[in-house]
XYZ file of C-alpha atoms in Angstrom:
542
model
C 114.490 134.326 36.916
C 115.201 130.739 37.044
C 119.088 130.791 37.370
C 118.490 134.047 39.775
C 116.315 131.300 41.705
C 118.258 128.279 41.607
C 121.368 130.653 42.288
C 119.454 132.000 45.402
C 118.069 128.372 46.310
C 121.636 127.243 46.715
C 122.660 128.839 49.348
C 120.627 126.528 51.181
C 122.304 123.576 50.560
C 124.812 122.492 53.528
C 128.135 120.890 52.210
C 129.811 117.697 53.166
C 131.475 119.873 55.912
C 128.362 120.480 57.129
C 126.310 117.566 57.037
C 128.913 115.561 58.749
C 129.158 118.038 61.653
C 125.373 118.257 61.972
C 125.486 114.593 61.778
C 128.111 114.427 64.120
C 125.983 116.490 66.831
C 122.748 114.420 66.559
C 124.615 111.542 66.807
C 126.216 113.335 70.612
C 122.909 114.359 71.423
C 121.382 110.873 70.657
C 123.814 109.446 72.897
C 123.518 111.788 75.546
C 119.634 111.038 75.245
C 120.103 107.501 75.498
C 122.135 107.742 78.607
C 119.244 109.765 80.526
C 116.967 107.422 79.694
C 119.120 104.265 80.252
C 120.095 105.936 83.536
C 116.458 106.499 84.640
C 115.337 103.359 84.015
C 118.020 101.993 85.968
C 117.142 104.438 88.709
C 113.246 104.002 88.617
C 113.750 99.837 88.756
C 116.273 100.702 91.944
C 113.464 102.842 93.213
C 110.654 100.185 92.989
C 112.760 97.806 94.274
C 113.267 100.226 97.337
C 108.955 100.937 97.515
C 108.016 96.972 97.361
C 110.727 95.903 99.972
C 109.281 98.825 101.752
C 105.545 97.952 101.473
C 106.374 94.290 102.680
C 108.566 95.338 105.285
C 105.780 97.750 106.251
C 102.759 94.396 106.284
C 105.479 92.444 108.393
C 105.994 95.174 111.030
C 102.339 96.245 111.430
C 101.484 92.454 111.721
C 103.369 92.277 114.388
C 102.991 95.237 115.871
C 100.395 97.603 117.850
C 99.960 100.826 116.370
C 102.376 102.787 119.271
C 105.513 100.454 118.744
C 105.096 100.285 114.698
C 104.943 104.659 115.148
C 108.125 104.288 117.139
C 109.965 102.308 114.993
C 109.178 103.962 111.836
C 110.077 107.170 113.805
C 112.841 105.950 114.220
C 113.816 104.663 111.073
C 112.990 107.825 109.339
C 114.966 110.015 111.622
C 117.958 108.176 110.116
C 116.923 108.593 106.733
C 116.583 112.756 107.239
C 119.723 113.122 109.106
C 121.202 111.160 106.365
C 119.448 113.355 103.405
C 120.082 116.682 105.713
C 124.265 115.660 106.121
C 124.839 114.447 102.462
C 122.396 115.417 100.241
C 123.923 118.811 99.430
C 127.456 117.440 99.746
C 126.673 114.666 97.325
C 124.980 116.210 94.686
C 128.479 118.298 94.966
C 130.351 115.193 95.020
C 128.022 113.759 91.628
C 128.465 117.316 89.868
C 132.543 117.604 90.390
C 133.376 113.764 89.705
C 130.711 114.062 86.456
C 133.535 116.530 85.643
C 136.402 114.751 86.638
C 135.612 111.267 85.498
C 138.746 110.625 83.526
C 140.712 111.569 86.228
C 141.312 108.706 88.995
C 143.684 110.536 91.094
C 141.784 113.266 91.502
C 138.324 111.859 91.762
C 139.656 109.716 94.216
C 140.629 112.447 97.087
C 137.301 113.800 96.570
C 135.878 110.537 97.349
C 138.159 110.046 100.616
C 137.426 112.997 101.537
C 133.780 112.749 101.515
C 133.917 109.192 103.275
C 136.245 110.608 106.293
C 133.610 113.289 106.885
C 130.895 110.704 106.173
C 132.335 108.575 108.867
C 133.406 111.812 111.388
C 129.286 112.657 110.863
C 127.879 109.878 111.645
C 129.153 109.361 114.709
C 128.266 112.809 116.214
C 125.065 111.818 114.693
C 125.055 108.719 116.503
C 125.667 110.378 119.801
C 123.215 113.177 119.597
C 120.610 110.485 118.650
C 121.633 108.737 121.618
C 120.309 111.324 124.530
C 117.414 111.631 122.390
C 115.804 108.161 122.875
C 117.570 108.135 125.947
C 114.830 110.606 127.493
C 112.409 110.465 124.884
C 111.463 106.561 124.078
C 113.677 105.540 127.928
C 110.624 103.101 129.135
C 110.219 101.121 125.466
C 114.173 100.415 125.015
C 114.782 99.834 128.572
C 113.124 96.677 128.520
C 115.268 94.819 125.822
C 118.052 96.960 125.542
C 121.120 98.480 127.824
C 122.416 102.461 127.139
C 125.324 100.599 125.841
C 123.776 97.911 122.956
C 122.376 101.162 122.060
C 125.064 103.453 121.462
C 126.828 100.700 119.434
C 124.224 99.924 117.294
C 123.638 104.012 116.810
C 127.450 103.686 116.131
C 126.837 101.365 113.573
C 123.954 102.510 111.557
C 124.187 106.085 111.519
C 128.196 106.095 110.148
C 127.222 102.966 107.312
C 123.805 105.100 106.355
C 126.066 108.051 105.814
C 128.754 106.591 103.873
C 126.043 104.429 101.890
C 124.821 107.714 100.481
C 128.039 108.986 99.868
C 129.322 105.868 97.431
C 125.849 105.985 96.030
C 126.504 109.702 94.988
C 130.268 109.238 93.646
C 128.683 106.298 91.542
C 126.209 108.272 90.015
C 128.866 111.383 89.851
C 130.898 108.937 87.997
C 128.442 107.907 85.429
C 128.227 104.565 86.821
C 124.079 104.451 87.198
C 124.246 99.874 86.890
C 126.305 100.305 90.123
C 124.831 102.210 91.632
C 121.248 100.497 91.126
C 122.736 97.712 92.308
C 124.231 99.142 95.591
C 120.936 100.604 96.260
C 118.777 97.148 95.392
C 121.186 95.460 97.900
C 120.249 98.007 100.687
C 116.882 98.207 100.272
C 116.842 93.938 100.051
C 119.256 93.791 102.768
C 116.814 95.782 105.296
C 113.913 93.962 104.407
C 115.837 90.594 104.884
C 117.550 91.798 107.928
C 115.092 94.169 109.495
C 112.305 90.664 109.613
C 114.887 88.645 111.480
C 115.488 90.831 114.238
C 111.678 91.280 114.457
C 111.065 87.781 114.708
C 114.025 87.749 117.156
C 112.581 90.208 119.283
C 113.772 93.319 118.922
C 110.813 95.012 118.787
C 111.653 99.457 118.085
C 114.746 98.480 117.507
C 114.331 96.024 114.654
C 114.732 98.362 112.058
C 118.027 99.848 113.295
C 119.671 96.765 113.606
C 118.538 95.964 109.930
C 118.761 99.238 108.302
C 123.145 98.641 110.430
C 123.692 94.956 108.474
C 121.830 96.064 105.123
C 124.620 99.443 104.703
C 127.229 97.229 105.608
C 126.652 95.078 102.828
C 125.861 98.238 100.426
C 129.245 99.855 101.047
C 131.176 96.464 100.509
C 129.837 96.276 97.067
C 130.521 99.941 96.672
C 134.198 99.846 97.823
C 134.315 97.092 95.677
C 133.416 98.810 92.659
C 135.053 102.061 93.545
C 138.235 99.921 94.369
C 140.337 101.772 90.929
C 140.304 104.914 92.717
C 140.919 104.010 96.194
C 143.934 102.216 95.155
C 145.122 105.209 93.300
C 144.819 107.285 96.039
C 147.148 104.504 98.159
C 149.512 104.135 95.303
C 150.292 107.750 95.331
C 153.332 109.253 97.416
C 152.768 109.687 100.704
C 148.954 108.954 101.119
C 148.217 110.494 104.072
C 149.855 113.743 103.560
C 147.165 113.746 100.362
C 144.590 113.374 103.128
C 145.548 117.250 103.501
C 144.787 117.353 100.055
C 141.681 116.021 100.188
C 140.804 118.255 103.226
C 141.135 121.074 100.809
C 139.059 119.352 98.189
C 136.477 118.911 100.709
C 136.527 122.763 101.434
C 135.628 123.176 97.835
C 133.037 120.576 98.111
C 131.244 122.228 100.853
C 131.459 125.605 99.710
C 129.926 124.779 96.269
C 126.973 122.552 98.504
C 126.292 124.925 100.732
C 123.203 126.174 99.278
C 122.388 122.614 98.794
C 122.986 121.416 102.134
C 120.555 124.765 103.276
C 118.206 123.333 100.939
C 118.420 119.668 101.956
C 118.345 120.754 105.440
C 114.799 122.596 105.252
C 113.647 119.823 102.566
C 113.964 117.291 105.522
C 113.154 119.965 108.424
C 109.743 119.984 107.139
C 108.394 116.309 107.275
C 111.066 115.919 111.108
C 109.426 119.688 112.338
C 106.233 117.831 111.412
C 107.123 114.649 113.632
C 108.149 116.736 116.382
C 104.681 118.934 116.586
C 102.532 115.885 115.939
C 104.589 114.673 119.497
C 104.598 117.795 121.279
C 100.802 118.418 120.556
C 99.868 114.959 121.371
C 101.805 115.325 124.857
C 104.564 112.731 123.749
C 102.578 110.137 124.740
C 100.486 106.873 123.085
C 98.385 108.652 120.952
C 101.050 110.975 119.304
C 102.457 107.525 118.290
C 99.641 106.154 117.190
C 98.994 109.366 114.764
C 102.403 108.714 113.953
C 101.774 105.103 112.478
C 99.031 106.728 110.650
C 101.211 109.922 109.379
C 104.359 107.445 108.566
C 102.027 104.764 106.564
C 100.696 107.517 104.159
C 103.608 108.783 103.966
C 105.129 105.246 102.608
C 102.316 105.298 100.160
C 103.235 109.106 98.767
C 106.858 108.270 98.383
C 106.069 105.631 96.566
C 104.270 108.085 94.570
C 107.129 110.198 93.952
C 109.569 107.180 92.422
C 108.991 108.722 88.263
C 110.389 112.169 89.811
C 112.946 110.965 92.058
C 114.630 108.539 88.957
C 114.582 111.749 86.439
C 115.413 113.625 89.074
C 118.794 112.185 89.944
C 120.047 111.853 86.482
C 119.081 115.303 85.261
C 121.714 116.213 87.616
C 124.808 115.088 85.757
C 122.842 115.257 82.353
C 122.569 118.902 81.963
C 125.516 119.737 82.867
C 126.737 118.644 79.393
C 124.481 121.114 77.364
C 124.362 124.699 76.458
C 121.519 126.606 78.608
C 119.041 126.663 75.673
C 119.217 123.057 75.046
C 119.477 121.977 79.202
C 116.277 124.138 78.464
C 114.983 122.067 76.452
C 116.145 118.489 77.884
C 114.676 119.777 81.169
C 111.387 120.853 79.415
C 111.160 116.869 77.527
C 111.833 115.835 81.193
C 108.850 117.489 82.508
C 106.565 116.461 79.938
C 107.615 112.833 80.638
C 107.254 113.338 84.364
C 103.488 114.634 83.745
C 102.457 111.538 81.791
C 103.297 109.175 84.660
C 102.518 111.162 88.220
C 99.519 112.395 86.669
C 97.694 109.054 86.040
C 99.265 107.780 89.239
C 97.877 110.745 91.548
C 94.629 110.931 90.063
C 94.180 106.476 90.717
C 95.719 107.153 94.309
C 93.969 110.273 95.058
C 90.760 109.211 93.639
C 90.598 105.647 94.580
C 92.461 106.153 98.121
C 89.888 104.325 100.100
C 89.533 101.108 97.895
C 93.295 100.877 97.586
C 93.938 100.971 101.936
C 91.194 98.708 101.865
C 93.242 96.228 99.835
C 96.159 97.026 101.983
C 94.572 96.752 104.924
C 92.929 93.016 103.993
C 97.035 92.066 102.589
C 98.385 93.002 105.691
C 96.069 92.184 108.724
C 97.614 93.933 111.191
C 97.895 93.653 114.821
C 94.575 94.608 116.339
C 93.534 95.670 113.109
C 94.850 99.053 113.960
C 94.754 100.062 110.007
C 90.229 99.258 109.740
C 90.119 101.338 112.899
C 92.004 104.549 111.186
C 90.571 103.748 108.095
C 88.548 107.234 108.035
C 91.879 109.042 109.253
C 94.207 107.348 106.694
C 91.967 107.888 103.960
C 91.535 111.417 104.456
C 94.609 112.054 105.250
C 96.256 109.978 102.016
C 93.818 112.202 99.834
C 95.245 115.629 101.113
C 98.998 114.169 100.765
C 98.282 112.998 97.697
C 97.324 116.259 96.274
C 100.137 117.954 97.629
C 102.535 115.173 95.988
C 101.333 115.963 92.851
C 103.139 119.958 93.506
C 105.461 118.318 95.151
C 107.052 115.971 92.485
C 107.258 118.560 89.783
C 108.600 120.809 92.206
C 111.208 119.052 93.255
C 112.155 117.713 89.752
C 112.498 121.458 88.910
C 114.845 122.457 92.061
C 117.002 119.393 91.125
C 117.501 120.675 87.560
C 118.564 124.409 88.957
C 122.052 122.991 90.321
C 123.504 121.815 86.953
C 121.951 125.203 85.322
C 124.104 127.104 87.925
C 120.874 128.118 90.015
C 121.317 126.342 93.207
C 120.504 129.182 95.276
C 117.044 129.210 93.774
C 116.206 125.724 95.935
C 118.050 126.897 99.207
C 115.599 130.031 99.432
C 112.243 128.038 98.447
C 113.748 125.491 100.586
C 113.165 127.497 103.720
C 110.151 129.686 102.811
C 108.585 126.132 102.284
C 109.576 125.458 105.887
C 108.618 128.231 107.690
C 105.326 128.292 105.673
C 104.585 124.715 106.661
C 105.427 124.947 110.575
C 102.621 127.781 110.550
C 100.508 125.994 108.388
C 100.513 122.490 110.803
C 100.161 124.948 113.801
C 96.977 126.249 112.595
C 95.316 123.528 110.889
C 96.355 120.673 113.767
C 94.198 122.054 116.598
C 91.024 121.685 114.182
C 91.954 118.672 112.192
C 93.939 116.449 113.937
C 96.004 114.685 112.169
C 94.309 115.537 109.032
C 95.772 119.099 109.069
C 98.983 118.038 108.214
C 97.454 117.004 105.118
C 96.264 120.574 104.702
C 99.355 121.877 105.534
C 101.551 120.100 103.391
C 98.755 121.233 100.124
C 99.091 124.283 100.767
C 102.772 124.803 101.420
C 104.003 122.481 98.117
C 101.512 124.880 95.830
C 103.434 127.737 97.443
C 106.729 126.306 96.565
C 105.793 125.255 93.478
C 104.794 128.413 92.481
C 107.533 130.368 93.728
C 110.223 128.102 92.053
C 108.436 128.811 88.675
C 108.729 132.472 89.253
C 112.043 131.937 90.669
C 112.774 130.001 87.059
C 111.635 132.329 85.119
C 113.116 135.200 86.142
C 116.715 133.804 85.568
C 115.780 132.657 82.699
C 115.873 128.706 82.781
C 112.981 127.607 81.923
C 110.524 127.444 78.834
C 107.434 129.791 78.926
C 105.571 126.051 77.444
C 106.896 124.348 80.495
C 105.285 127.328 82.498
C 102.029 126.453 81.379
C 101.994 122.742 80.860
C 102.939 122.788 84.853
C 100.273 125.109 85.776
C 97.375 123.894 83.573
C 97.847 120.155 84.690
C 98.635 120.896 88.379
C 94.994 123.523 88.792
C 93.200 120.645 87.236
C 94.368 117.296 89.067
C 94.465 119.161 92.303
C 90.818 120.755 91.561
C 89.791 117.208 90.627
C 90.786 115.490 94.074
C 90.044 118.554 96.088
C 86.373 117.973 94.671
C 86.726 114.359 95.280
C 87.953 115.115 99.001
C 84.987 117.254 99.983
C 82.282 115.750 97.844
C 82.976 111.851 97.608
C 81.835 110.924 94.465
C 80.652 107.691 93.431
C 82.756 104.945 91.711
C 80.978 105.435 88.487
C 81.761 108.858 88.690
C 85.181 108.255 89.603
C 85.939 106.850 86.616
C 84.310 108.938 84.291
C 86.351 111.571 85.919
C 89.476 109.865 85.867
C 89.357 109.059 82.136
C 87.894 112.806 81.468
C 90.804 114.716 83.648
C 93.299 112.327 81.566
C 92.221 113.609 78.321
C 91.964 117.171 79.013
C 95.221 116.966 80.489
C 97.017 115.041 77.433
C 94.793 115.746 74.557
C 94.349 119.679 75.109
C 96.771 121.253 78.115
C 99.921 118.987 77.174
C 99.185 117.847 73.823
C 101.305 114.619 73.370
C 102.916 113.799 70.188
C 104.827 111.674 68.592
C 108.131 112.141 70.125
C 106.328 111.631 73.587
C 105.385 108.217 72.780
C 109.093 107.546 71.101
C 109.959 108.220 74.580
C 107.872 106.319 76.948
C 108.299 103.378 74.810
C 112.121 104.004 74.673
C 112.361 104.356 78.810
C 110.461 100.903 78.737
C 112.771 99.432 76.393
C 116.007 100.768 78.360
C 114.301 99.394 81.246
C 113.597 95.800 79.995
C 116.984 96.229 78.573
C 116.380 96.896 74.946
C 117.708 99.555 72.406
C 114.998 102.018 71.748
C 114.571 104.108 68.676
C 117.770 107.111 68.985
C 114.973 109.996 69.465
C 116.268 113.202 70.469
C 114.333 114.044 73.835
């Protein structure tokens, strides 16, 4: 009995050969770990970098601005950012998947890279011109005064192109596993506007302030960009004939676009719903001074929920190279560590912003001291409306972390279709809830429609079979009780005593019980905040 056992115990024993491969794979994995989370911390500093230049360049505009003009010009500036999201989002996700692949390769990465920038470029000034004929008719009396059609159309010329091709490097950076770069290209940006955009305030640009800053600040962006891309632009010049390979790279870009297309779909209803939202809050409001002064309101709150959003949008970006390198049952299970991670820091986040909405504008509001004090006299408005947003974030961010993760799983359809029920769902939503809530119904809207899509890209998940059934219910059981939470809050304004309580009681029923974090979680967290201070965490498998 003994020898049968110790006969039958070693089978179990792995040899050399064995160990060393097993060995060899944690060892891959452990690097493969470490770059997500170096690459995410990277990402998430770029990202608050981007939300505090944001928030000051928000106090300095409102300062000195009245509520209409500041509505205009954030208008404004965020009908750059969409077109620029709706035109390369798709395509450079594309770009980041196929030079993620092609790394090694500076020849070929390179035509892919010309060829994106010559349709960046080609883009951006049909762009430009469209957008032209639109302020043209639409904001004629407020640009008139300071500004001829012609100043304009140049500056149009300018920022809409550099926007474009800013994106573009930023996604062939990331494609090419170059995350410090492409930090740093986005820190300069987001620096460069704030810098830029204050100057031509101050010079007197009024609206048009933040298109003249948002021009200089891409300019500078790209140069660094070029600058660091520089190995494979001069291969593509060093190769025979360059500009018969621009033919190549026309082909290239055909394979680009048709792999994006679902992506660009996607991208295109992503932004469609917050610039179909712009567009009924103006029509309703008779395109006049109110519908920019609900605007102001709309585009503040919305500053505040992006800012929200940064933990999901720095995960979000580097899951997209990361799992392409993994088998389906272990992008499974990176995706499902991802989420976890994801819940621990938009949870506490949404529940202090949702919960504490009106003490926190209140601060604002004292920091900033704007121009007729346009932010105490909305106070009740922006409140209410932060609340709703803020409930929908909290779908919204682990929606969209789970859409971005469906592209490297070979899914990408999945996001085009929610994409667009999401859209059409919210149009009807606003057009119900704005006669009876004002501005407010957006708020209502934008809850309802983010559950929706939420919900459907679970289903969506699980059907194909990319997702963990644990996932499944970590997402639901957290989201039913942090939106319950603040939809209590929104109706029945509790107390700050009770807040509290509340807050500390939703945390620990959402750790403790519905997530249940262990060790590995807190390996984690303290390893992202290591990578970010720019320390070697512990090599623990995600």
């Amino acid at each position: 009995m003994i020898v049968g056992n110790m006969k039958e115990s070693e089978k179990f024993v792995p040899s050399d050969i064995e160990l060393s491969e097993q060995m060899a794979i944690t060892q891959e994995d452990a690097e493969k770990d470490s770059s997500l989370l170096s690459g995410s911390s990277l990402i998430f500093l770029a990202n608050i970098i981007i939300s505090l230049t944001g928030f000051v360049l928000a106090g300095i505009l409102m300062h000195n601005m009245p509520d209409y003009v500041y509505g205009m010009a954030r208008t404004l500036q965020r009908a750059v950012a969409i077109s620029t999201t709706i035109v390369l989002n798709g395509l450079g996700n594309a770009l980041a998947v196929h030079l993620s692949e092609k790394r090694g390769e500076p020849q070929q990465t390179s035509i892919l890279i010309i060829a994106t920038t010559i349709l960046s470029i080609f883009v951006g000034m049909l762009f430009a011109i469209g957008f032209f004929f639109v302020i043209k008719y639409l904001f004629k009396t407020d640009i008139s005064t300071f500004l001829t059609d012609i100043e304009v159309l140049l500056s149009l010329f300018l920022v809409f192109p550099a926007a474009f091709l800013v994106s573009a490097f930023n996604h062939a950076l990331l494609g090419l596993k170059r995350v410090k770069e492409n930090a740093i290209a986005v820190a300069i940006q987001s620096i460069g506007n704030l810098a830029f955009t204050t100057l031509f305030v101050y010079l007197g640009s009024q609206t048009f302030s933040v298109i003249f800053g948002l021009g200089v600040a891409s300019l500078l962006s790209i140069f660094y960009s070029l600058f660091c891309l520089r190995k494979q632009l001069f291969a593509f010049i060093k190769r025979k004939k360059p500009f018969r390979n621009l033919w190549k790279s026309y082909k290239e870009l055909r394979v680009l676009l048709s792999f994006s297309s679902p992506l660009t779909i996607a991208a295109i209803c992503s932004q469609a719903i917050e610039g179909v939202t712009i567009l009924i809050i103006l029509i309703y409001f008779n395109w006049g001074h109110v519908a920019l002064v609900q605007l102001a309101y709309f585009n503040y709150v919305l500053m505040l929920v992006i800012a929200c959003r940064i933990p999901q949008i720095s995960i979000g970006k580097m899951l997209l190279p990361h799992l392409k390198e993994y088998t389906l049952n272990d992008a499974k299970k990176q995706l499902h560590r991802a989420i976890r991670f994801l819940l621990f820091i938009i949870i506490p986040l949404n529940l202090f912003v949702g919960l504490f909405s009106k003490e926190l504008l209140q601060l604002l509001a004292i920091i900033i001291r704007s121009k007729g004090f346009w932010l105490e006299s909305g106070e009740i408005t922006i409140t209410a409306l932060l609340q709703l947003l803020t409930i929908g974030g909290q779908s919204a961010a682990i929606y969209y972390l789970l859409v971005s993760s469906c592209v490297p799983l070979k899914h990408p359809e999945i996001n085009a279709k929610i994409e667009f029920a999401g859209l059409v769902a919210n149009v009807f939503l606003i057009l119900y809830f704005l006669p009876s809530y004002g501005i407010r119904g957006v708020g209502f809207a934008y809850l309802i429609s983010y559950t929706f899509m939420l919900i459907y890209a679970i289903i969506s998940m699980a059907l194909n079979q990319i997702i963990r059934a644990q996932s499944i219910f970590e997402i639901l059981g957290t989201t039913i009780v942090v939106n319950a939470i603040l939809l209590l809050n929104y109706f029945i304004k509790f107390a700050l005593l009770w807040r509290i309580l509340i807050t500390a009681g939703t945390l620990a029923l959402c750790f403790l019980v519905i997530i249940r974090i262990n060790k590995k979680d807190v390996i984690l967290t303290l390893n992202l905040i290591k990578h970010a201070l720019g320390r070697k965490g512990k090599q623990e498998q995600l």
